[in-house]
Coordinates of N, CA and C in Angstrom, one line a residue:
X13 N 0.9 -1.9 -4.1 CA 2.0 -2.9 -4.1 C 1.7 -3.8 -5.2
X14 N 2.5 -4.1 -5.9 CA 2.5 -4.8 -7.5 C 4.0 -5.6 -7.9
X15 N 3.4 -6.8 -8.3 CA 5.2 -7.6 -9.1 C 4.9 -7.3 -10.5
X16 N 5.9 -6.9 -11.2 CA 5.5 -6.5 -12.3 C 6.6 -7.3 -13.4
X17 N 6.3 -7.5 -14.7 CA 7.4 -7.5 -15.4 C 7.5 -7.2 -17.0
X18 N 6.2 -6.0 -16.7 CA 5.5 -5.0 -18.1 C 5.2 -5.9 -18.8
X19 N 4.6 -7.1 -18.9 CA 4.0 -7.9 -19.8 C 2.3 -7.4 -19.8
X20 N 2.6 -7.5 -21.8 CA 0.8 -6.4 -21.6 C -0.2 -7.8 -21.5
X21 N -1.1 -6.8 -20.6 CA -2.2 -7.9 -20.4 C -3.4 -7.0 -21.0
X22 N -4.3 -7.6 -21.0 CA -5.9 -7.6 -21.8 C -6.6 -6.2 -20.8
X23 N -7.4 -5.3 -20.8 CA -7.8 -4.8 -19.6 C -9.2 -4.7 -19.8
X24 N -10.1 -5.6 -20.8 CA -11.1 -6.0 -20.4 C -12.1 -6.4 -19.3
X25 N -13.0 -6.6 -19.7 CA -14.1 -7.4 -18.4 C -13.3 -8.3 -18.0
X26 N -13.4 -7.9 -16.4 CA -13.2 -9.4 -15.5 C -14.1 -10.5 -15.0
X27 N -14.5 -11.5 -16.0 CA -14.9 -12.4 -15.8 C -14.2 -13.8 -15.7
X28 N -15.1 -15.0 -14.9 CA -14.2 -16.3 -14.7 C -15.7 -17.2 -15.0
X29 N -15.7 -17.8 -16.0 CA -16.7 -18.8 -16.5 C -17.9 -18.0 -17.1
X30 N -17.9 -16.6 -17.0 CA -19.1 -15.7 -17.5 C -19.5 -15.3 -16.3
X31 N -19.2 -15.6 -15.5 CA -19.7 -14.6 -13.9 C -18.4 -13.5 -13.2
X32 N -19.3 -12.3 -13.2 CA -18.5 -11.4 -12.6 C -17.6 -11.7 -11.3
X33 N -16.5 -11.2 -11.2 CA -15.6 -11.5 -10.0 C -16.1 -11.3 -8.8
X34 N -16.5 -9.7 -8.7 CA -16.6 -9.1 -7.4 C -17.8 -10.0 -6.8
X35 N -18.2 -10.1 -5.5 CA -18.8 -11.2 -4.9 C -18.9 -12.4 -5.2
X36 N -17.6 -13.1 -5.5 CA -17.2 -14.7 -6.0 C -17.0 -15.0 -4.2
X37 N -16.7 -16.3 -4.0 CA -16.3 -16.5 -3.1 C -14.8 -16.6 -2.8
X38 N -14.2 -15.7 -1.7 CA -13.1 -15.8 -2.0 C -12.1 -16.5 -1.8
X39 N -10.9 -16.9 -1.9 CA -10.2 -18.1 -1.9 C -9.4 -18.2 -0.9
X40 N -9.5 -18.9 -0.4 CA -9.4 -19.4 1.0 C -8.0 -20.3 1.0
X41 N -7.1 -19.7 2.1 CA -5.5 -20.4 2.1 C -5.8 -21.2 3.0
X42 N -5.7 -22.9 3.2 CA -5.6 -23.3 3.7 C -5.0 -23.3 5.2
X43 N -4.3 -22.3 5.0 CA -3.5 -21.9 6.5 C -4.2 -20.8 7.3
X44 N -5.4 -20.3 6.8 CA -5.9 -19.1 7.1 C -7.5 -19.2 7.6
X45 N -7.5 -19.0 9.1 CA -8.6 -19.5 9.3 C -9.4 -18.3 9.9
X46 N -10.6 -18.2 9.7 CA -11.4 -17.0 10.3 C -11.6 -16.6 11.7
X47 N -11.3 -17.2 12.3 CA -10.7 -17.1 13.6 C -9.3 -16.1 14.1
X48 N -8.3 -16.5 13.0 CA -6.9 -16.0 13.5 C -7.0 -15.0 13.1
X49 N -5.7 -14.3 13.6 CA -5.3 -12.8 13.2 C -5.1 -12.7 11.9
X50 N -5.7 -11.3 11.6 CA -5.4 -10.9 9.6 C -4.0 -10.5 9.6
X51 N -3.6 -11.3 8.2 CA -2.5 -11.1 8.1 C -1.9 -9.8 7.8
X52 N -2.4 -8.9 7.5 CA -2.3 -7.3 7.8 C -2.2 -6.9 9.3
X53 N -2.7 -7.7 10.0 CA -2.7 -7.0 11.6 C -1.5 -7.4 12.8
X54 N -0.7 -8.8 12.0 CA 0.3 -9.1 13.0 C 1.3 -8.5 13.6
X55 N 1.6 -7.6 12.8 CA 2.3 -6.1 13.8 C 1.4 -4.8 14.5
X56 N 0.5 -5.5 13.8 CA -0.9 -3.9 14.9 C -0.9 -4.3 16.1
X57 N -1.0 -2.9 16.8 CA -1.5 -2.9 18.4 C -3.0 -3.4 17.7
X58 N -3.6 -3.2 17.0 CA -5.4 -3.7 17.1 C -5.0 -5.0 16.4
X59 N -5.6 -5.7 17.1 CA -5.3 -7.3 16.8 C -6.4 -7.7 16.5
X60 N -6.8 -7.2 15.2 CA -8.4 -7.7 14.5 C -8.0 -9.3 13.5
X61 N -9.6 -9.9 14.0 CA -8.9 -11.2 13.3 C -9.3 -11.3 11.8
X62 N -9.3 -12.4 11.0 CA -9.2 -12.4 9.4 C -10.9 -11.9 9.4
X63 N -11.9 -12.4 9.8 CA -13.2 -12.3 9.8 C -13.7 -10.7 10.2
X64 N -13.1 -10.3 11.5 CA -13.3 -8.7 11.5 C -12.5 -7.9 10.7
X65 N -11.6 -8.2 9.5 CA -10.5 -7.6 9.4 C -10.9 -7.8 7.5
X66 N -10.3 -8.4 6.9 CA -10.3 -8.3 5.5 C -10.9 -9.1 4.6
X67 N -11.5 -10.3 5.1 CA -12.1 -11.0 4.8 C -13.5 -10.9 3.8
X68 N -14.0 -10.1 4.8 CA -15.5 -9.7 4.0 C -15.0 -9.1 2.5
X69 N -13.7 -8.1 2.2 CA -13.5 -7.4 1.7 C -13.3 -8.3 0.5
X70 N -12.4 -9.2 0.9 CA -12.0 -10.5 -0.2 C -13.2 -11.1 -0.9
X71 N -14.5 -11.8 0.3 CA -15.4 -12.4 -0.8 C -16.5 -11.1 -1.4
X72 N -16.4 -10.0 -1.4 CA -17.1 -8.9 -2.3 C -17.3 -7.6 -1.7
X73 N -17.4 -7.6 -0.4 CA -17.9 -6.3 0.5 C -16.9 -4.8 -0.3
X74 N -17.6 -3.7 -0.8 CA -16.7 -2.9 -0.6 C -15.7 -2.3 0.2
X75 N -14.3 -1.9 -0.2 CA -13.2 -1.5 0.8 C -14.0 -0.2 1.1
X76 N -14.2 0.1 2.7 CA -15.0 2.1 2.7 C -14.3 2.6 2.5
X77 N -12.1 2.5 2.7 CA -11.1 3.6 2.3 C -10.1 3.1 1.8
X78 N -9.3 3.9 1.3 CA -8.1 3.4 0.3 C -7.1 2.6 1.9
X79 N -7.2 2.8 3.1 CA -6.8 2.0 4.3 C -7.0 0.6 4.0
X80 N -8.5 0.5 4.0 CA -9.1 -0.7 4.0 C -8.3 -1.6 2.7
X81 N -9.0 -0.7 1.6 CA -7.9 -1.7 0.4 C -6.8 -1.7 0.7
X82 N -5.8 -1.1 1.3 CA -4.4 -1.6 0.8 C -4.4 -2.5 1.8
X83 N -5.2 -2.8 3.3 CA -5.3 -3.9 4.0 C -5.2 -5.2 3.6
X84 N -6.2 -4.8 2.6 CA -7.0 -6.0 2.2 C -6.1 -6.7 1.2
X85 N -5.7 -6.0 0.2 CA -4.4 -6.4 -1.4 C -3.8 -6.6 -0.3
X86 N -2.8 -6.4 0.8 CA -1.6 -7.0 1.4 C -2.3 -9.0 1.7
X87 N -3.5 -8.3 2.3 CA -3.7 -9.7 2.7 C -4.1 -10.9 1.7
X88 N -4.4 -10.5 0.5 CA -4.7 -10.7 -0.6 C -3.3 -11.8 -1.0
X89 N -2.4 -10.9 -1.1 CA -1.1 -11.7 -1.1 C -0.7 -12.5 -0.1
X90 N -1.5 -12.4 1.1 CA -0.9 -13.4 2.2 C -1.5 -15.3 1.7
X91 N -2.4 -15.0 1.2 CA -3.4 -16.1 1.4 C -3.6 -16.2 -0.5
X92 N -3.0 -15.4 -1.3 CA -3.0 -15.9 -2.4 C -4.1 -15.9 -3.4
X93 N -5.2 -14.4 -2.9 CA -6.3 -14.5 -3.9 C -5.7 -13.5 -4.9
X94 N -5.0 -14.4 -5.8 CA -4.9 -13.5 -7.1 C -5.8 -12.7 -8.1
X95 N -6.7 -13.2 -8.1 CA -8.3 -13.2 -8.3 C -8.4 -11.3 -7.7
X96 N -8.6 -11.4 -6.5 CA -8.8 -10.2 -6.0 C -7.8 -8.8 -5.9
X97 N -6.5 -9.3 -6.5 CA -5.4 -8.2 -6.0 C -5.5 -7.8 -8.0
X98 N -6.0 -8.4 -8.5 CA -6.5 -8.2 -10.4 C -7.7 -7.2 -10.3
X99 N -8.8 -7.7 -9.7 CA -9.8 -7.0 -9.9 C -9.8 -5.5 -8.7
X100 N -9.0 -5.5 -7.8 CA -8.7 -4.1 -7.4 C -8.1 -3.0 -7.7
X101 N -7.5 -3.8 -8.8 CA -6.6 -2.5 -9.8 C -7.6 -1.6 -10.7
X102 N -7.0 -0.2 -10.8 CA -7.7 0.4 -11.7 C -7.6 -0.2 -13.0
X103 N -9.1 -0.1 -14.0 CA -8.9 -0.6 -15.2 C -7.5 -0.2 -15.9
X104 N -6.9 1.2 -15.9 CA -5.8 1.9 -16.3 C -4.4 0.9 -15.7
X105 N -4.5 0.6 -14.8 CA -3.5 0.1 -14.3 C -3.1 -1.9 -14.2
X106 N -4.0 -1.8 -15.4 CA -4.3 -3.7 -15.1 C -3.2 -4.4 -16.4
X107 N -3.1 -3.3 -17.1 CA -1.9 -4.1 -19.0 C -1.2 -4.4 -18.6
X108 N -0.2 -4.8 -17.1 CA 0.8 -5.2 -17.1 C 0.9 -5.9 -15.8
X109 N -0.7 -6.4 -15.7 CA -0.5 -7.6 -14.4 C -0.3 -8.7 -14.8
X110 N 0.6 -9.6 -14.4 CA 1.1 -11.0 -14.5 C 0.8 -11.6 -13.2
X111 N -0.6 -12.8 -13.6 CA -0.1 -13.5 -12.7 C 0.1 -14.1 -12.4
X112 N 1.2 -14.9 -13.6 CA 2.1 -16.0 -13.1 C 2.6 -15.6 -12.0
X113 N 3.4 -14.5 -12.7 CA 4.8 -13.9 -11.5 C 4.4 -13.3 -9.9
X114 N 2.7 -12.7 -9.8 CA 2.2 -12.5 -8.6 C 1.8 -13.8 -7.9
X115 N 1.8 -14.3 -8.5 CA 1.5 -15.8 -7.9 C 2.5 -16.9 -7.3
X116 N 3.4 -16.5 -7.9 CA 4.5 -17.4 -7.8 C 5.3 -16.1 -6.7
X117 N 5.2 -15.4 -6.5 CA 6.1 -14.0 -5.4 C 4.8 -14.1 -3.7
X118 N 3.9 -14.3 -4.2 CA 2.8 -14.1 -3.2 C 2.6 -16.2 -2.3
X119 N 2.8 -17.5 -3.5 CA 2.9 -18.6 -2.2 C 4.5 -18.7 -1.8
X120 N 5.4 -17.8 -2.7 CA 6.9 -18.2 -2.1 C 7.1 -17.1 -1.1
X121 N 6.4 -16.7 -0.5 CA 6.9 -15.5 0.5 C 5.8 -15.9 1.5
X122 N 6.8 -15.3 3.0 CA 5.8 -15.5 4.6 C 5.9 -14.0 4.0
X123 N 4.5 -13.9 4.3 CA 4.0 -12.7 5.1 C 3.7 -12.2 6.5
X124 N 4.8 -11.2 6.9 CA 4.9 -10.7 8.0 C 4.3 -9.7 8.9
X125 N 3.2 -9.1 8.4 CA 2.9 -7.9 8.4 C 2.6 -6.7 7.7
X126 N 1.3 -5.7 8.1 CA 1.5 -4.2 7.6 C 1.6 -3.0 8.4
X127 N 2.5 -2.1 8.3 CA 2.3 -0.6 9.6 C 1.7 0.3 8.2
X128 N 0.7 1.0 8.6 CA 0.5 1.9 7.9 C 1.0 3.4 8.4
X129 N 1.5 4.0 8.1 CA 2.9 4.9 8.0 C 2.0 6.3 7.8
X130 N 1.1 6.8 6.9 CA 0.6 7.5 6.5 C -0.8 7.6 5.9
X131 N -1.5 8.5 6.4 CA -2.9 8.6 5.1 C -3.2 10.0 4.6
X132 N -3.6 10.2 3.3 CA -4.3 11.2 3.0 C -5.5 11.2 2.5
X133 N -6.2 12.0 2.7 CA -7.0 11.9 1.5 C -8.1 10.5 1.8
X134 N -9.3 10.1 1.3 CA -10.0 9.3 0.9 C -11.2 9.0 2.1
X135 N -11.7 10.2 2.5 CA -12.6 10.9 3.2 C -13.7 10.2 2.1
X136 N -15.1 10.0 2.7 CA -16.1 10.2 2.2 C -16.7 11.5 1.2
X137 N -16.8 11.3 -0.4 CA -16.6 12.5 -0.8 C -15.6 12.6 -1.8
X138 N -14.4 12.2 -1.2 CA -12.9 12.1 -1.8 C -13.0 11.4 -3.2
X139 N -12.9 12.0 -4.1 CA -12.4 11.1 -5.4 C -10.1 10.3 -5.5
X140 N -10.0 10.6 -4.4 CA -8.6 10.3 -4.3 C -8.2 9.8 -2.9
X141 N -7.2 9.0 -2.9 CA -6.6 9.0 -1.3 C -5.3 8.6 -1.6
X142 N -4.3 8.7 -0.8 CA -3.1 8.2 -0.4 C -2.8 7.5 0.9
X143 N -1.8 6.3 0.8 CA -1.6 5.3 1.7 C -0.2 5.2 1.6
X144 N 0.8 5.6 2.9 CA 1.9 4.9 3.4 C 2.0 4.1 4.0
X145 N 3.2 2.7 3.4 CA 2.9 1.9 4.3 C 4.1 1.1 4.4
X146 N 4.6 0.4 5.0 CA 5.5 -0.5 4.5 C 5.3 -2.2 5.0
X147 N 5.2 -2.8 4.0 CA 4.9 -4.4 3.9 C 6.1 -5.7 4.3
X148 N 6.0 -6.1 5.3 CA 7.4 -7.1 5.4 C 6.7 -8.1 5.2
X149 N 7.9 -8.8 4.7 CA 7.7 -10.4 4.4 C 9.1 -11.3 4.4
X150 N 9.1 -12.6 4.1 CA 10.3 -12.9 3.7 C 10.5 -13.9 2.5
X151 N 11.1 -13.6 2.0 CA 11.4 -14.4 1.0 C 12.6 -15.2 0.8
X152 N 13.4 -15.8 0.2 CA 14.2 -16.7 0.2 C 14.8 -17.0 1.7
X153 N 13.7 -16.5 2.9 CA 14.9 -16.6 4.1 C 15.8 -15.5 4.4
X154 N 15.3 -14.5 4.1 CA 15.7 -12.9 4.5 C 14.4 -12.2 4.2
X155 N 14.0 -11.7 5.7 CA 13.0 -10.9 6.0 C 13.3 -9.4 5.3
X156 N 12.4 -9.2 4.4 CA 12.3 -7.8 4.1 C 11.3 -6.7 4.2
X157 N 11.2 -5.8 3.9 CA 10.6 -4.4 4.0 C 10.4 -3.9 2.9
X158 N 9.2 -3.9 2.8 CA 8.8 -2.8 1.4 C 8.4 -1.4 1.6
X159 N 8.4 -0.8 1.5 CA 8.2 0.9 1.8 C 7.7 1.5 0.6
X160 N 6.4 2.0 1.1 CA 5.4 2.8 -0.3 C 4.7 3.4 -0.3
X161 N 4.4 4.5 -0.9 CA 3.1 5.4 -1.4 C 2.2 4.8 -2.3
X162 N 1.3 4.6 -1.7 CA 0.1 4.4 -3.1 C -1.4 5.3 -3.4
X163 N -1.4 5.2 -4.1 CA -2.5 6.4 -4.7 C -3.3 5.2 -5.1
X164 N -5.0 6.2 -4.8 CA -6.2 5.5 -4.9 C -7.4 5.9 -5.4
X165 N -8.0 5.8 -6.2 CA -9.0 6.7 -6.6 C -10.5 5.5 -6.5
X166 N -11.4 6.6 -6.4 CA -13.0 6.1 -6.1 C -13.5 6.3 -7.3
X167 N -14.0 4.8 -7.3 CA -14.8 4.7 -9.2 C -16.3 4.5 -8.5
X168 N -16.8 6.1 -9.0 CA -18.0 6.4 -8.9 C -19.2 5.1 -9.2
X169 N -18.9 4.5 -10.4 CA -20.1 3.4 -11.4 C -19.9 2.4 -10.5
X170 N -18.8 1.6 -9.8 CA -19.1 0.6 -9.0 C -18.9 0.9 -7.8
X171 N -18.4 2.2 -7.5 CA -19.0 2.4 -5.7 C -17.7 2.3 -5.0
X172 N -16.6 1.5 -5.8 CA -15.2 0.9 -5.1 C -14.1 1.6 -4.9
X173 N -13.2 2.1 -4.0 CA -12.3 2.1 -4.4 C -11.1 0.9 -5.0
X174 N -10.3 1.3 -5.9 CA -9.4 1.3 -6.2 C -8.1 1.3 -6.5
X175 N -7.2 0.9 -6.6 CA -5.5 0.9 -6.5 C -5.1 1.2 -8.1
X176 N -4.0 2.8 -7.9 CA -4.3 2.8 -9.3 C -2.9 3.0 -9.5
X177 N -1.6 3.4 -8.5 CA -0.3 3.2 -8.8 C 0.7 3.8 -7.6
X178 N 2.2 3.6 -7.6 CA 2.9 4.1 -6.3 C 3.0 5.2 -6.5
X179 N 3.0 6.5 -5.7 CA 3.5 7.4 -5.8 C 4.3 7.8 -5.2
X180 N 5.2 8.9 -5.5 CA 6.1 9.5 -5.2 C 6.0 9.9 -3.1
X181 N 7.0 9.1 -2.6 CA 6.7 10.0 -1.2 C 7.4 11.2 -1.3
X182 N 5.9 12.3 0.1 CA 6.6 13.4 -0.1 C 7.2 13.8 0.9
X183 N 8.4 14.7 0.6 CA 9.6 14.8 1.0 C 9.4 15.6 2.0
X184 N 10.4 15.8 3.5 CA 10.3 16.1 4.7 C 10.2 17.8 4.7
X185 N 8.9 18.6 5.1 CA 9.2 20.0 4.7 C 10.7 20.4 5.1
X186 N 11.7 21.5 5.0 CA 12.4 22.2 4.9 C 11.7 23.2 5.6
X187 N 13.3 23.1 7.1 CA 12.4 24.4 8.1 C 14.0 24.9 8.6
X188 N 13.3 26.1 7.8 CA 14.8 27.3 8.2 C 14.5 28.0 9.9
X189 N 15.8 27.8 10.2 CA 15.8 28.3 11.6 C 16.1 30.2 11.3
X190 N 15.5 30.4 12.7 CA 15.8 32.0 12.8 C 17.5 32.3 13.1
X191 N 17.6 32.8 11.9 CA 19.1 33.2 11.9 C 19.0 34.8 13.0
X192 N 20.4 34.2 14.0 CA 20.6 35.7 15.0 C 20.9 36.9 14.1
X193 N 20.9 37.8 15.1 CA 21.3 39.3 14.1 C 22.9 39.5 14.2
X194 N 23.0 40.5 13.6 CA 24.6 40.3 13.2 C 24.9 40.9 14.8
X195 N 24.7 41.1 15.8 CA 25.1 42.2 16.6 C 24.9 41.3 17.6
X196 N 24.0 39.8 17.3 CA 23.9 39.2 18.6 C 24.9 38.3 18.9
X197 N 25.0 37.0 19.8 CA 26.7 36.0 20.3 C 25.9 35.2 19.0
X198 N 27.3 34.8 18.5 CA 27.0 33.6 17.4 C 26.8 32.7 18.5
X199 N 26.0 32.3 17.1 CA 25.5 30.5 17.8 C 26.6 29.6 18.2
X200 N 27.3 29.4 17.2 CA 29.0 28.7 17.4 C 29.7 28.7 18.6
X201 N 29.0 29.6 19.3 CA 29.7 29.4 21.0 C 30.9 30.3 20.8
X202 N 31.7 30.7 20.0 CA 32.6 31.3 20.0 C 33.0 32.6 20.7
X203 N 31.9 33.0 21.4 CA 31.8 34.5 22.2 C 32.0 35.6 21.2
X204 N 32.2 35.6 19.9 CA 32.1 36.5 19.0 C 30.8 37.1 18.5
X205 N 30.4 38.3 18.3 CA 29.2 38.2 17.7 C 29.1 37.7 16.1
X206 N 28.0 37.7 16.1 CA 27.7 37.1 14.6 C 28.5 37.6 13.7
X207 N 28.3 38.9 13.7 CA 28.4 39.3 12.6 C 30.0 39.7 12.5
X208 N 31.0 39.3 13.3 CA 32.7 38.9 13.3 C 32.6 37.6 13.5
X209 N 31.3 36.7 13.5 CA 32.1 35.2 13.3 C 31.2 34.5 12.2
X210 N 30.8 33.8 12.4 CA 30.1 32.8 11.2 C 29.7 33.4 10.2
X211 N 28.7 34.7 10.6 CA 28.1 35.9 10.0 C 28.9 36.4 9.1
X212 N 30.1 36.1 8.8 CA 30.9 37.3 8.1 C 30.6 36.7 6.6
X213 N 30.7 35.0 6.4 CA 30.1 34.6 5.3 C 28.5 35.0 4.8
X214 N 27.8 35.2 5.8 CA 26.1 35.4 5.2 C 26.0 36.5 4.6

């Protein structure tokens, strides 16, 4: 999940004063206390709170599955570590983070929640995973729904997964029913057999 508005950015080292990001301390919303529920979990039947739940992930711990990260980036935007929803991106995927505009989309919206909808992929092993999910929030005062595929890949050198873009959901299989024989009752109820009723077009 990303605000975008293709403005190229740098995709260099992420540093802040000369010190590496990943285990900074992470930034803490005033409204967000380690006690309460993660803001990923307020529509879960598991009602994990910010401290069992995403937190660690925020001040440095690795995500173990592309689950975990997209947990963690939702909550990321709940509490406004911009910091962390930058350095989760794949390097490939970072020339067109803004974040003015993530910043300004992530304190003007409640965040309502995550269902995770779907997983593939991102097994121990896995160089890939996939995450359905859809993210509510509200913004100007109309609660909305975001609905998405994201793809994830494991960068072997730092051990992490990371978020590398939406993909395409895929589409509901296509399941052909057993067509009767021409000699049996159409299905149509019509007491004809098939093959004098519906049948006569197949």
């Amino acid at each position: 999940m990303r605000r975008q508005d293709r403005k190229r950015k740098s995709g260099g080292a992420l540093r802040r004063s000369g010190v590496p990001l990943w285990g900074r301390p992470a930034y803490r919303d005033p409204m967000t206390d380690s006690a309460s529920i993660c803001p990923c979990r307020q529509t879960s039947a598991q009602q994990l709170t910010f401290a069992e739940c995403c937190e660690p992930y925020l001040k440095g711990k690795p995500a173990p599955t592309p689950e975990a990260l997209m947990r963690s980036r939702y909550t990321a935007y709940a509490v406004s570590d911009i910091d962390y929803l930058l350095e989760s991106l794949a390097p490939e995927a970072r020339y067109d983070f803004d974040r003015k505009s993530v910043t300004h989309w992530s304190k003007s919206s409640q965040w309502n929640g995550l269902d995770i909808l779907a997983l593939e992929g991102g097994a121990p092993g896995d160089q890939e995973g996939f995450v359905e999910f859809n993210a509510h929030f509200t913004t100007d005062g109309k609660k909305q729904t975001h609905r998405e595929r994201s793809r994830f890949r494991f960068d072997a050198e730092s051990g992490r997964w990371l978020f590398v873009e939406q993909a395409n959901r895929k589409a509901a299989p296509v399941v052909k029913e057993k067509q009767p024989g021409r000699n049996d009752p159409c299905t149509c109820g019509s007491g004809l057999k098939y093959k004098k009723c519906c049948g006569k077009a197949a």
